[in-house]
Structure formats: structure tokens, C-alpha cells
Amino acid sequence: MQHIDVHKLSDKASFSGFHGLVLFWCAAIIIFDGYDLAVAGIALPSIMKEMGVSPTNAGFMVSSALFGMMFGNIIFGALADRIGRRLVIAICVILFSVFTAGAGLTHDPISFSAMRFLAGVGIGGVMPNVIAAMTEYSPLRLRSTLVTLMFSGYSVGGMLAALLGKGLIESYGWQGVFLAAGAPVLLVPFILKQLPESMAFLIKKGRNEEVKHILTRIAPSYKPAPGDVFTMPEKSKAAANASFSSLFAHGRGFSTMMFWVTCFMCLFMVYALSSWLTKLMASAGYSLGSALTFVLVLNFGAMLGAGLGGWMADRFHIKYVLVGMYLVAAVSITLLGYKMPTEILFLLVGLAGASTIGTQIVTCAYASQFYPAAVRTTGVGMMLGVGRAGAILAPILIGVLVGMELPLEKNFLAIAIPAAIASLSILLVNHGHSDLEHSKAAHAQTS
């Protein structure tokens, strides 16, 4: 009989085909998620024209999905710790695929908003769960890189929406980009079969044979034996007994609040740009095709920013990497409001994507490493849920500013100010209380 610390075994594993399979499915789900979220901003000018809505009302329509995401973050983040992460992910994929497609069948702002709200519940619910899944199964030395690489699928989804948007909107109207979002529901059976369940959940339910099977795939050196006992670190057990309260236990309370502030500010920037960049660039004199190109560059920059940020976070202090990224966001977004050569403008849009969407991905990676494994999904879910208020506020506030016909630089300044606030709030996180530091200390003692 062996006593196996499953997290220690997973932390020390070498990257294998098993890790590649987890990365593939988590990234694919985030790509679908990113597409579903980006379509509203891509189609916004066409929706406003066809439905005859004002910028302020359009802001509320976009925010309906984000309001649903707040519920999804909180409800499904906590629920996964009780019914299993894999089942929750499958439910969320069904929700955001079916109801995003359903929004393409609507003809008025109210029914459109209702469909987007329900889709948002699924979009929000899937995020903390795939982050937690990738974090749990990533080797410790590659954790930030793999989580950010996985989450860069969000940007790939946004790029896909921009690439398909022009052709689909011109051929089939704005409805086409929404109807295309229903396709991922066909992959749910494969997700249920191939995506592994959380080991913490399996141990809690006494499903030891499944744990053995997963461990043999993570670490081929492990040889299962009858009566093997699987354990988690004591701090993870304590967290499992009091999920929400553990976010504030052991000195984590203030840092939890700082994560929430940071997430609020970052999501404000992300969804202000995702929702209104196309419209702002169109109002500045660019054609629909050119405006969609800015969205493509924004998401391409986000993908590069997430990858570079994850690489830097594994080699330098992740907190200070984030501080620098948020300061880049403040500068680049502010400059977007001023006249300059188109080439420089594209560079700034790319930097804005890298330092907003890309930084949000690295922030999620940091939060997923800050909390113990058993409360990780709840911690990331609560951060995203509370931060979602910033995402909800952004399209509405920027919609009001657009309706006021303020100078372009004022609109972008309103998006840039939260970046400066986020750089300060993430700086105030107490890294010494993170689970990452505890894991490194434990490994140092046993090596």
C-alpha cells in the first residue's frame, strides 16, 4: 500500500500526451467561448442599424451577456467543486452554444438580450473551470505557460469572429455570425469522454480507480497497487471543508479583495474594447472591413501578450510582470484616441490587446496559483464573478459616452484609467500567502 500525494506527483510530472490532450480540449473550449463573446462587438454596428437602437441601449444589449457571465462565474465555479468539473464544463458549452445561436433568430432588443443573458451564464461558467483544470494537471514548472497558452484560445476565438464576421455579415446579415456559434454543441460527447475529471473531486467521492488511471497517464513511473491511499496537501483538505471562507483564511483576505479590484478594472478594459472598438473606429472614418481589422489586430496582440506574459511569469515574479503589463495598457489605450499614422495605430491596438485581454489571462493564471487546489475553482470563479461587474459597466458607460459624441480621446481615456488602478491593486497582493509559494517551499524541503 502506498500513500500518494496526487498534487505532488502532478507538479513534478514531465509534459506528456496526457497534458497535451487536456491543453487541446481546454483551449478548444476557450476558443468557442471567445468567439461567442466577440460576436456581439463584431456585429454591433449592423445590429444597431437593423434594430434602430441608440448607443446607450446597444450598451445594455451587449451587457446582458456579461450580466449572465457574472452568475455563471459564481454559480458554476462553486458547483464544480460539488458535482464535478467535467460535467459543469459540458453543461456550460451547451448553454453558450445553443443560446448564442438563438440570439441570431431574434428580431428585437429584448429577446436578443434574453438569449445573450442565458449564453452568458454558460460563457462565464466555463472560464473558471477550464482554468482550474489546466492548473491542476500542469507540471509546476510549466504552469503559467500552459494556462496562458490555453487561455490565449480566447483571442483565437475573437480573431475567428473578426475573420468570419465580414463575410458572414455581408452574405447573411448579422445573424450569420451568431448561428455559426451553435456548432460546438456537437463536441460535448467527446469532451465528456476525453477531458479528465478533477482528482480532488474523485478522491472526495472515493473514486480511486479513476484516480489511478489518471496518475498512470500523468506519471508513467507510478505503478498502482491494491489499497493505494490518495491524499491531498493538508491545506487543500482544509479548503475543501470551507470553500468560500478559505478565500479569506490564512491571511488571504486582503489579497482576495485586491484580485477582485484588479479583475474589475481589467474586465472593464477588455469589454469596453471588445464591445466598442469596431464602432469607435467606424465613427472615426474607417470602413467596416478596416474596423474589423482592428479587432483582428487587438486579438492577435492579446494572443502574443498572453504567451509572452505566461513565459515571463514562469521566469520572473508573476506579480511584477502583471504590474508592467497594466502600465503598458494605460499608455497604449490612451494614445489610441489621437491622430497618428495607421501603422502606428495598428501597433498600439496590438499592444492594447496584449496588455488587456492578454493581461486578464495572466491575472487568471496568477489567481489559479494563489489558491489551494480544492478551492481553486471557487477562488477564480468568485474573482471573475465580482470582476464581471466591470465588464457589465463598460459597454453601458462607453455607450453613454459615444451617445454624448465626445472627442475620441475622451472615450479611450475612460478605458485607460482602470489600467492604472489595476497596476496598483495587483501590486498590493501578498504573494507570500499564495499556494504557489507554499508548493515551492514544500518541494525545496523534500528535494
CSV table of C-alpha atoms in Angstrom, one decimal:
chain,number,residue,atom,x,y,z
A,1,MET,CA,0.0,0.0,0.0
A,2,GLN,CA,1.3,3.4,-0.9
A,3,HIS,CA,0.3,6.9,0.3
A,4,ILE,CA,0.3,9.1,-2.8
A,5,ASP,CA,0.1,12.9,-2.7
A,6,VAL,CA,-1.6,13.4,-6.1
A,7,HIS,CA,-0.7,17.1,-6.4
A,8,LYS,CA,2.9,16.5,-5.7
A,9,LEU,CA,3.0,13.8,-8.3
A,10,SER,CA,1.3,16.0,-10.8
A,11,ASP,CA,3.5,19.0,-10.0
A,12,LYS,CA,6.7,17.0,-10.7
A,13,ALA,CA,5.5,15.3,-13.9
A,14,SER,CA,7.0,15.8,-17.3
A,15,PHE,CA,4.9,17.2,-20.1
A,16,SER,CA,3.2,14.3,-22.0
A,17,GLY,CA,0.5,13.4,-24.4
A,18,PHE,CA,-2.0,13.5,-21.5
A,19,HIS,CA,-1.1,17.1,-20.8
A,20,GLY,CA,-1.4,17.8,-24.5
A,21,LEU,CA,-4.9,16.4,-24.5
A,22,VAL,CA,-6.0,18.5,-21.6
A,23,LEU,CA,-4.5,21.5,-23.2
A,24,PHE,CA,-6.2,20.8,-26.5
A,25,TRP,CA,-9.7,20.5,-25.0
A,26,CYS,CA,-9.4,23.4,-22.6
A,27,ALA,CA,-8.0,25.6,-25.4
A,28,ALA,CA,-10.8,24.5,-27.8
A,29,ILE,CA,-13.5,25.3,-25.3
A,30,ILE,CA,-12.0,28.7,-24.7
A,31,ILE,CA,-11.8,29.3,-28.5
A,32,PHE,CA,-15.6,28.6,-28.7
A,33,ASP,CA,-16.1,30.8,-25.6
A,34,GLY,CA,-14.1,33.7,-27.1
A,35,TYR,CA,-16.0,33.5,-30.4
A,36,ASP,CA,-19.3,33.6,-28.7
A,37,LEU,CA,-18.3,36.6,-26.6
A,38,ALA,CA,-16.8,38.5,-29.5
A,39,VAL,CA,-19.7,38.2,-32.0
A,40,ALA,CA,-21.7,40.9,-30.2
A,41,GLY,CA,-19.0,43.5,-30.7
A,42,ILE,CA,-18.3,42.4,-34.3
A,43,ALA,CA,-22.0,42.7,-35.3
A,44,LEU,CA,-22.8,45.7,-33.1
A,45,PRO,CA,-22.9,48.4,-35.9
A,46,SER,CA,-25.2,46.1,-38.0
A,47,ILE,CA,-27.5,45.3,-35.1
A,48,MET,CA,-27.8,49.0,-34.1
A,49,LYS,CA,-28.8,49.8,-37.7
A,50,GLU,CA,-31.3,47.0,-38.2
A,51,MET,CA,-33.0,47.2,-34.8
A,52,GLY,CA,-32.7,51.0,-34.7
A,53,VAL,CA,-31.3,51.2,-31.2
A,54,SER,CA,-29.3,54.1,-29.6
A,55,PRO,CA,-25.7,53.6,-28.4
A,56,THR,CA,-26.8,53.6,-24.8
A,57,ASN,CA,-29.4,50.9,-25.5
A,58,ALA,CA,-26.9,48.9,-27.5
A,59,GLY,CA,-24.6,49.0,-24.5
A,60,PHE,CA,-27.3,47.4,-22.4
A,61,MET,CA,-27.8,44.7,-25.0
A,62,VAL,CA,-24.1,43.8,-25.0
A,63,SER,CA,-24.0,43.9,-21.2
A,64,SER,CA,-26.8,41.3,-21.0
A,65,ALA,CA,-24.4,38.5,-21.8
A,66,LEU,CA,-21.9,39.9,-19.3
A,67,PHE,CA,-24.5,40.1,-16.6
A,68,GLY,CA,-25.2,36.4,-17.3
A,69,MET,CA,-21.5,35.7,-17.1
A,70,MET,CA,-21.4,37.1,-13.6
A,71,PHE,CA,-23.9,34.5,-12.5
A,72,GLY,CA,-22.1,31.8,-14.4
A,73,ASN,CA,-18.8,32.6,-12.8
A,74,ILE,CA,-20.2,32.4,-9.3
A,75,ILE,CA,-22.7,29.5,-9.7
A,76,PHE,CA,-20.7,27.1,-11.8
A,77,GLY,CA,-17.4,27.9,-10.2
A,78,ALA,CA,-18.7,26.7,-6.8
A,79,LEU,CA,-20.9,23.9,-8.3
A,80,ALA,CA,-18.0,22.2,-9.9
A,81,ASP,CA,-16.4,21.5,-6.5
A,82,ARG,CA,-19.6,19.6,-5.7
A,83,ILE,CA,-20.8,17.8,-8.9
A,84,GLY,CA,-17.6,17.6,-10.8
A,85,ARG,CA,-15.7,19.9,-13.1
A,86,ARG,CA,-16.2,17.9,-16.3
A,87,LEU,CA,-20.0,17.8,-16.1
A,88,VAL,CA,-20.2,21.5,-15.4
A,89,ILE,CA,-17.9,22.3,-18.4
A,90,ALA,CA,-20.2,20.2,-20.7
A,91,ILE,CA,-23.3,22.0,-19.4
A,92,CYS,CA,-21.7,25.4,-20.0
A,93,VAL,CA,-20.7,24.5,-23.6
A,94,ILE,CA,-24.3,23.5,-24.3
A,95,LEU,CA,-25.6,26.8,-22.8
A,96,PHE,CA,-23.4,29.2,-24.6
A,97,SER,CA,-23.6,27.3,-28.0
A,98,VAL,CA,-27.4,27.0,-28.1
A,99,PHE,CA,-28.3,30.4,-26.8
A,100,THR,CA,-25.7,32.3,-28.8
A,101,ALA,CA,-27.2,30.7,-31.9
A,102,GLY,CA,-30.7,31.5,-30.5
A,103,ALA,CA,-29.8,35.2,-30.4
A,104,GLY,CA,-29.3,35.1,-34.2
A,105,LEU,CA,-33.0,34.1,-34.5
A,106,THR,CA,-34.3,37.2,-32.6
A,107,HIS,CA,-35.6,40.4,-34.1
A,108,ASP,CA,-35.9,42.8,-31.2
A,109,PRO,CA,-33.6,44.1,-28.4
A,110,ILE,CA,-35.5,42.4,-25.5
A,111,SER,CA,-35.4,38.8,-26.9
A,112,PHE,CA,-31.9,39.3,-28.1
A,113,SER,CA,-30.8,40.4,-24.6
A,114,ALA,CA,-32.6,37.4,-23.1
A,115,MET,CA,-30.7,34.9,-25.3
A,116,ARG,CA,-27.4,36.7,-24.7
A,117,PHE,CA,-28.0,36.6,-20.9
A,118,LEU,CA,-28.5,32.8,-21.0
A,119,ALA,CA,-25.5,32.3,-23.3
A,120,GLY,CA,-23.5,34.5,-20.8
A,121,VAL,CA,-24.3,32.1,-18.0
A,122,GLY,CA,-22.5,29.3,-19.9
A,123,ILE,CA,-19.7,31.6,-21.1
A,124,GLY,CA,-19.0,32.7,-17.5
A,125,GLY,CA,-19.4,29.3,-16.0
A,126,VAL,CA,-16.8,27.6,-18.3
A,127,MET,CA,-14.0,30.0,-17.7
A,128,PRO,CA,-13.0,29.2,-14.1
A,129,ASN,CA,-13.4,25.5,-14.7
A,130,VAL,CA,-11.1,25.2,-17.6
A,131,ILE,CA,-8.6,27.4,-15.8
A,132,ALA,CA,-8.7,25.2,-12.8
A,133,ALA,CA,-8.5,22.0,-14.9
A,134,MET,CA,-5.4,23.2,-16.8
A,135,THR,CA,-3.8,24.4,-13.5
A,136,GLU,CA,-4.4,21.1,-11.7
A,137,TYR,CA,-2.9,19.0,-14.4
A,138,SER,CA,0.0,21.3,-15.5
A,139,PRO,CA,3.6,20.4,-14.2
A,140,LEU,CA,4.6,23.1,-11.8
A,141,ARG,CA,7.5,24.4,-13.9
A,142,LEU,CA,5.2,25.0,-16.9
A,143,ARG,CA,2.0,26.0,-15.1
A,144,SER,CA,1.8,29.7,-16.0
A,145,THR,CA,2.9,29.0,-19.6
A,146,LEU,CA,0.3,26.2,-20.2
A,147,VAL,CA,-2.5,28.2,-18.5
A,148,THR,CA,-1.8,31.3,-20.5
A,149,LEU,CA,-1.3,29.3,-23.7
A,150,MET,CA,-4.7,27.6,-23.1
A,151,PHE,CA,-6.4,30.9,-22.4
A,152,SER,CA,-5.0,32.5,-25.5
A,153,GLY,CA,-7.7,30.5,-27.2
A,154,TYR,CA,-10.0,33.3,-26.1
A,155,SER,CA,-8.1,35.6,-28.5
A,156,VAL,CA,-8.1,33.0,-31.3
A,157,GLY,CA,-11.9,32.9,-30.9
A,158,GLY,CA,-12.0,36.7,-31.2
A,159,MET,CA,-9.8,36.6,-34.3
A,160,LEU,CA,-12.1,33.9,-35.8
A,161,ALA,CA,-15.1,36.1,-35.2
A,162,ALA,CA,-13.4,39.0,-36.9
A,163,LEU,CA,-12.3,36.9,-39.9
A,164,LEU,CA,-15.7,35.3,-40.4
A,165,GLY,CA,-17.6,38.5,-39.5
A,166,LYS,CA,-17.2,40.5,-42.6
A,167,GLY,CA,-18.1,37.6,-45.0
A,168,LEU,CA,-21.0,36.3,-42.9
A,169,ILE,CA,-22.5,39.7,-42.2
A,170,GLU,CA,-22.3,40.8,-45.9
A,171,SER,CA,-23.8,37.4,-47.1
A,172,TYR,CA,-26.3,36.5,-44.4
A,173,GLY,CA,-26.6,39.6,-42.2
A,174,TRP,CA,-25.5,39.9,-38.6
A,175,GLN,CA,-27.5,36.8,-37.7
A,176,GLY,CA,-24.9,34.6,-39.6
A,177,VAL,CA,-22.1,35.0,-37.1
A,178,PHE,CA,-24.5,34.1,-34.2
A,179,LEU,CA,-25.9,31.0,-35.9
A,180,ALA,CA,-22.4,29.7,-36.6
A,181,ALA,CA,-21.8,29.6,-32.8
A,182,GLY,CA,-24.1,26.6,-32.4
A,183,ALA,CA,-21.6,24.1,-33.9
A,184,PRO,CA,-19.6,23.4,-30.7
A,185,VAL,CA,-22.6,21.6,-29.1
A,186,LEU,CA,-21.7,18.6,-31.3
A,187,LEU,CA,-18.4,18.2,-29.4
A,188,VAL,CA,-20.0,17.7,-26.0
A,189,PRO,CA,-19.9,13.9,-26.1
A,190,PHE,CA,-16.1,14.0,-26.9
A,191,ILE,CA,-15.5,16.5,-24.0
A,192,LEU,CA,-17.3,14.2,-21.6
A,193,LYS,CA,-15.2,11.2,-22.8
A,194,GLN,CA,-11.7,12.7,-23.1
A,195,LEU,CA,-11.4,15.5,-20.6
A,196,PRO,CA,-10.3,14.1,-17.2
A,197,GLU,CA,-12.2,14.8,-14.0
A,198,SER,CA,-10.6,16.7,-11.1
A,199,MET,CA,-8.5,14.4,-8.9
A,200,ALA,CA,-9.6,16.4,-5.8
A,201,PHE,CA,-13.2,15.7,-6.7
A,202,LEU,CA,-12.5,12.0,-7.4
A,203,ILE,CA,-10.7,11.5,-4.1
A,204,LYS,CA,-13.5,13.2,-2.3
A,205,LYS,CA,-16.0,10.8,-3.9
A,206,GLY,CA,-13.9,7.7,-3.3
A,207,ARG,CA,-13.4,7.0,-7.0
A,208,ASN,CA,-9.9,5.7,-6.5
A,209,GLU,CA,-9.7,3.5,-9.7
A,210,GLU,CA,-10.3,6.6,-11.8
A,211,VAL,CA,-7.5,8.4,-9.9
A,212,LYS,CA,-5.1,5.5,-10.5
A,213,HIS,CA,-5.9,5.6,-14.2
A,214,ILE,CA,-5.2,9.4,-14.4
A,215,LEU,CA,-2.0,9.1,-12.4
A,216,THR,CA,-0.6,6.4,-14.7
A,217,ARG,CA,-1.1,8.8,-17.6
A,218,ILE,CA,0.4,11.8,-15.8
A,219,ALA,CA,3.4,9.9,-14.4
A,220,PRO,CA,4.2,6.6,-16.2
A,221,SER,CA,6.6,5.8,-13.3
A,222,TYR,CA,3.7,5.4,-10.9
A,223,LYS,CA,2.7,1.7,-10.5
A,224,PRO,CA,-0.7,1.3,-9.0
A,225,ALA,CA,-1.1,-1.2,-6.2
A,226,PRO,CA,-4.1,-2.6,-4.3
A,227,GLY,CA,-5.0,-0.4,-1.3
A,228,ASP,CA,-3.2,2.7,-2.5
A,229,VAL,CA,-4.3,5.7,-0.5
A,230,PHE,CA,-4.5,9.0,-2.3
A,231,THR,CA,-4.0,12.2,-0.4
A,232,MET,CA,-4.1,16.0,-0.9
A,233,PRO,CA,-2.0,18.6,1.0
A,234,GLU,CA,-3.5,19.4,4.4
A,235,LYS,CA,-4.2,23.0,3.3
A,236,SER,CA,-6.3,21.6,0.4
A,237,LYS,CA,-8.3,19.5,2.7
A,238,ALA,CA,-9.0,22.4,4.9
A,239,ALA,CA,-10.1,24.5,1.9
A,240,ALA,CA,-12.4,21.7,0.8
A,241,ASN,CA,-14.2,21.9,4.1
A,242,ALA,CA,-15.0,25.6,3.8
A,243,SER,CA,-14.6,26.7,0.2
A,244,PHE,CA,-15.8,30.3,0.4
A,245,SER,CA,-14.4,31.1,3.8
A,246,SER,CA,-11.0,29.8,2.7
A,247,LEU,CA,-10.7,32.7,0.3
A,248,PHE,CA,-10.2,34.9,3.3
A,249,ALA,CA,-8.4,32.4,5.6
A,250,HIS,CA,-4.6,32.2,6.4
A,251,GLY,CA,-4.0,35.8,5.6
A,252,ARG,CA,-5.5,35.7,2.1
A,253,GLY,CA,-8.4,38.1,2.7
A,254,PHE,CA,-6.8,41.4,1.6
A,255,SER,CA,-5.2,39.8,-1.4
A,256,THR,CA,-8.5,38.3,-2.4
A,257,MET,CA,-10.0,41.8,-2.4
A,258,MET,CA,-7.1,43.1,-4.5
A,259,PHE,CA,-7.7,40.3,-7.0
A,260,TRP,CA,-11.3,41.3,-7.2
A,261,VAL,CA,-10.4,45.0,-7.8
A,262,THR,CA,-7.8,44.1,-10.4
A,263,CYS,CA,-10.3,41.8,-12.2
A,264,PHE,CA,-13.0,44.5,-12.2
A,265,MET,CA,-10.6,47.0,-13.8
A,266,CYS,CA,-9.2,44.6,-16.3
A,267,LEU,CA,-12.6,43.3,-17.4
A,268,PHE,CA,-13.8,46.9,-17.8
A,269,MET,CA,-11.0,47.5,-20.3
A,270,VAL,CA,-11.4,44.1,-22.1
A,271,TYR,CA,-15.1,44.5,-22.7
A,272,ALA,CA,-15.0,48.2,-23.4
A,273,LEU,CA,-12.6,47.4,-26.3
A,274,SER,CA,-14.3,44.2,-27.3
A,275,SER,CA,-17.7,45.8,-27.5
A,276,TRP,CA,-17.0,49.3,-28.9
A,277,LEU,CA,-13.7,49.2,-30.8
A,278,THR,CA,-15.4,48.4,-34.1
A,279,LYS,CA,-18.0,51.2,-33.6
A,280,LEU,CA,-15.4,53.7,-32.4
A,281,MET,CA,-13.1,53.0,-35.4
A,282,ALA,CA,-16.1,53.2,-37.8
A,283,SER,CA,-17.1,56.5,-36.3
A,284,ALA,CA,-13.6,57.8,-36.8
A,285,GLY,CA,-14.0,57.2,-40.5
A,286,TYR,CA,-12.8,53.6,-41.1
A,287,SER,CA,-14.9,51.2,-43.2
A,288,LEU,CA,-16.5,48.1,-41.7
A,289,GLY,CA,-13.7,45.9,-43.1
A,290,SER,CA,-11.0,48.2,-41.7
A,291,ALA,CA,-12.7,48.4,-38.3
A,292,LEU,CA,-12.9,44.6,-38.1
A,293,THR,CA,-9.2,44.5,-38.9
A,294,PHE,CA,-8.6,46.5,-35.8
A,295,VAL,CA,-10.5,43.8,-33.8
A,296,LEU,CA,-8.3,41.1,-35.5
A,297,VAL,CA,-5.1,43.0,-34.5
A,298,LEU,CA,-6.5,43.5,-31.0
A,299,ASN,CA,-6.9,39.7,-30.5
A,300,PHE,CA,-3.7,38.9,-32.3
A,301,GLY,CA,-1.9,41.2,-29.8
A,302,ALA,CA,-3.8,39.5,-27.0
A,303,MET,CA,-2.6,36.1,-28.1
A,304,LEU,CA,1.0,37.3,-28.2
A,305,GLY,CA,0.7,39.1,-24.9
A,306,ALA,CA,-0.8,36.1,-23.1
A,307,GLY,CA,2.0,33.8,-24.4
A,308,LEU,CA,4.8,36.3,-23.6
A,309,GLY,CA,3.2,37.1,-20.3
A,310,GLY,CA,3.0,33.4,-19.3
A,311,TRP,CA,6.6,32.8,-20.4
A,312,MET,CA,7.8,35.8,-18.4
A,313,ALA,CA,5.7,34.7,-15.4
A,314,ASP,CA,7.4,31.3,-15.3
A,315,ARG,CA,10.8,33.0,-15.3
A,316,PHE,CA,10.3,36.2,-13.3
A,317,HIS,CA,7.9,37.2,-10.5
A,318,ILE,CA,4.4,36.9,-11.9
A,319,LYS,CA,3.1,39.8,-9.9
A,320,TYR,CA,5.6,42.3,-11.2
A,321,VAL,CA,5.1,41.0,-14.7
A,322,LEU,CA,1.4,41.9,-14.3
A,323,VAL,CA,2.2,45.4,-12.9
A,324,GLY,CA,4.3,46.2,-16.0
A,325,MET,CA,1.6,44.8,-18.4
A,326,TYR,CA,-1.1,47.0,-16.8
A,327,LEU,CA,1.1,50.1,-17.1
A,328,VAL,CA,1.6,49.3,-20.9
A,329,ALA,CA,-2.2,49.1,-21.2
A,330,ALA,CA,-2.7,52.6,-19.6
A,331,VAL,CA,-0.3,54.2,-22.1
A,332,SER,CA,-1.3,52.3,-25.3
A,333,ILE,CA,-5.1,52.8,-24.8
A,334,THR,CA,-4.7,56.5,-24.0
A,335,LEU,CA,-2.7,57.0,-27.3
A,336,LEU,CA,-5.4,55.3,-29.4
A,337,GLY,CA,-7.6,58.4,-29.2
A,338,TYR,CA,-5.1,60.6,-31.0
A,339,LYS,CA,-4.4,61.0,-34.7
A,340,MET,CA,-1.4,59.2,-36.0
A,341,PRO,CA,-0.2,57.1,-39.0
A,342,THR,CA,-2.2,53.9,-39.5
A,343,GLU,CA,0.8,51.7,-39.0
A,344,ILE,CA,1.5,53.2,-35.5
A,345,LEU,CA,-2.2,52.9,-34.7
A,346,PHE,CA,-2.2,49.2,-35.5
A,347,LEU,CA,0.8,48.7,-33.3
A,348,LEU,CA,-1.0,50.5,-30.4
A,349,VAL,CA,-4.1,48.4,-30.9
A,350,GLY,CA,-1.9,45.2,-30.8
A,351,LEU,CA,-0.3,46.5,-27.6
A,352,ALA,CA,-3.7,47.3,-26.1
A,353,GLY,CA,-4.8,43.7,-26.8
A,354,ALA,CA,-1.6,42.3,-25.3
A,355,SER,CA,-1.9,44.3,-22.2
A,356,THR,CA,-5.7,44.0,-21.6
A,357,ILE,CA,-7.0,40.6,-22.9
A,358,GLY,CA,-3.5,39.1,-22.5
A,359,THR,CA,-3.1,40.5,-19.1
A,360,GLN,CA,-6.5,39.2,-18.0
A,361,ILE,CA,-5.3,35.7,-19.0
A,362,VAL,CA,-2.1,36.1,-16.9
A,363,THR,CA,-4.2,37.5,-14.0
A,364,CYS,CA,-6.4,34.4,-14.1
A,365,ALA,CA,-3.2,32.2,-14.1
A,366,TYR,CA,-1.9,34.1,-11.1
A,367,ALA,CA,-5.2,33.7,-9.2
A,368,SER,CA,-5.4,30.0,-10.0
A,369,GLN,CA,-1.9,29.6,-8.5
A,370,PHE,CA,-2.7,31.7,-5.5
A,371,TYR,CA,-5.5,29.5,-4.0
A,372,PRO,CA,-5.2,25.9,-2.8
A,373,ALA,CA,-6.3,23.2,-5.3
A,374,ALA,CA,-9.6,22.3,-3.6
A,375,VAL,CA,-10.8,25.9,-3.5
A,376,ARG,CA,-9.1,27.0,-6.8
A,377,THR,CA,-12.3,26.9,-8.9
A,378,THR,CA,-14.2,28.8,-6.3
A,379,GLY,CA,-11.4,31.4,-5.9
A,380,VAL,CA,-11.1,32.0,-9.6
A,381,GLY,CA,-14.9,31.9,-10.1
A,382,MET,CA,-15.5,34.5,-7.4
A,383,MET,CA,-12.8,36.8,-8.7
A,384,LEU,CA,-14.3,36.6,-12.2
A,385,GLY,CA,-17.8,36.9,-10.8
A,386,VAL,CA,-17.1,40.0,-8.8
A,387,GLY,CA,-14.9,41.4,-11.6
A,388,ARG,CA,-17.7,40.8,-14.1
A,389,ALA,CA,-19.4,44.0,-12.7
A,390,GLY,CA,-16.6,45.9,-14.5
A,391,ALA,CA,-17.4,44.0,-17.7
A,392,ILE,CA,-21.1,44.8,-17.4
A,393,LEU,CA,-20.5,48.5,-16.7
A,394,ALA,CA,-18.0,49.0,-19.5
A,395,PRO,CA,-20.3,48.7,-22.6
A,396,ILE,CA,-23.0,50.8,-20.9
A,397,LEU,CA,-20.7,53.6,-19.8
A,398,ILE,CA,-18.8,53.7,-23.2
A,399,GLY,CA,-22.2,53.6,-24.9
A,400,VAL,CA,-23.3,56.7,-22.9
A,401,LEU,CA,-20.0,58.4,-23.9
A,402,VAL,CA,-20.5,57.5,-27.6
A,403,GLY,CA,-24.0,58.9,-27.4
A,404,MET,CA,-22.7,62.1,-26.0
A,405,GLU,CA,-20.5,62.5,-29.1
A,406,LEU,CA,-17.4,63.3,-27.0
A,407,PRO,CA,-14.0,63.6,-28.7
A,408,LEU,CA,-12.4,60.2,-29.5
A,409,GLU,CA,-9.6,60.7,-27.0
A,410,LYS,CA,-12.1,61.1,-24.1
A,411,ASN,CA,-13.6,57.7,-24.9
A,412,PHE,CA,-10.2,56.0,-24.9
A,413,LEU,CA,-9.1,57.8,-21.7
A,414,ALA,CA,-12.1,56.4,-19.9
A,415,ILE,CA,-11.0,52.9,-20.9
A,416,ALA,CA,-7.3,53.6,-19.9
A,417,ILE,CA,-7.8,54.9,-16.4
A,418,PRO,CA,-8.7,51.4,-14.9
A,419,ALA,CA,-5.4,50.1,-16.1
A,420,ALA,CA,-3.5,52.4,-13.8
A,421,ILE,CA,-5.8,51.4,-10.9
A,422,ALA,CA,-5.2,47.7,-11.7
A,423,SER,CA,-1.4,48.1,-11.7
A,424,LEU,CA,-1.7,49.3,-8.1
A,425,SER,CA,-4.2,46.7,-6.8
A,426,ILE,CA,-2.2,43.7,-8.2
A,427,LEU,CA,0.9,45.2,-6.7
A,428,LEU,CA,-0.8,45.0,-3.2
A,429,VAL,CA,-1.4,41.3,-3.4
A,430,ASN,CA,0.6,39.5,-0.7
A,431,HIS,CA,2.4,36.9,-2.7
A,432,GLY,CA,3.8,35.2,0.4
A,433,HIS,CA,0.3,33.8,1.2
A,434,SER,CA,-0.1,32.1,-2.3
A,435,ASP,CA,-0.3,28.4,-2.7
A,436,LEU,CA,2.4,28.6,-5.3
A,437,GLU,CA,4.9,29.8,-2.7
A,438,HIS,CA,3.8,27.1,-0.3
A,439,SER,CA,4.3,24.4,-3.0
A,440,LYS,CA,7.8,25.7,-3.9
A,441,ALA,CA,8.7,25.7,-0.2
A,442,ALA,CA,7.4,22.1,0.2
A,443,HIS,CA,9.4,21.0,-2.8
A,444,ALA,CA,12.5,22.7,-1.5
A,445,GLN,CA,12.2,20.8,1.8
A,446,THR,CA,11.8,17.4,0.1
A,447,SER,CA,14.5,17.8,-2.6
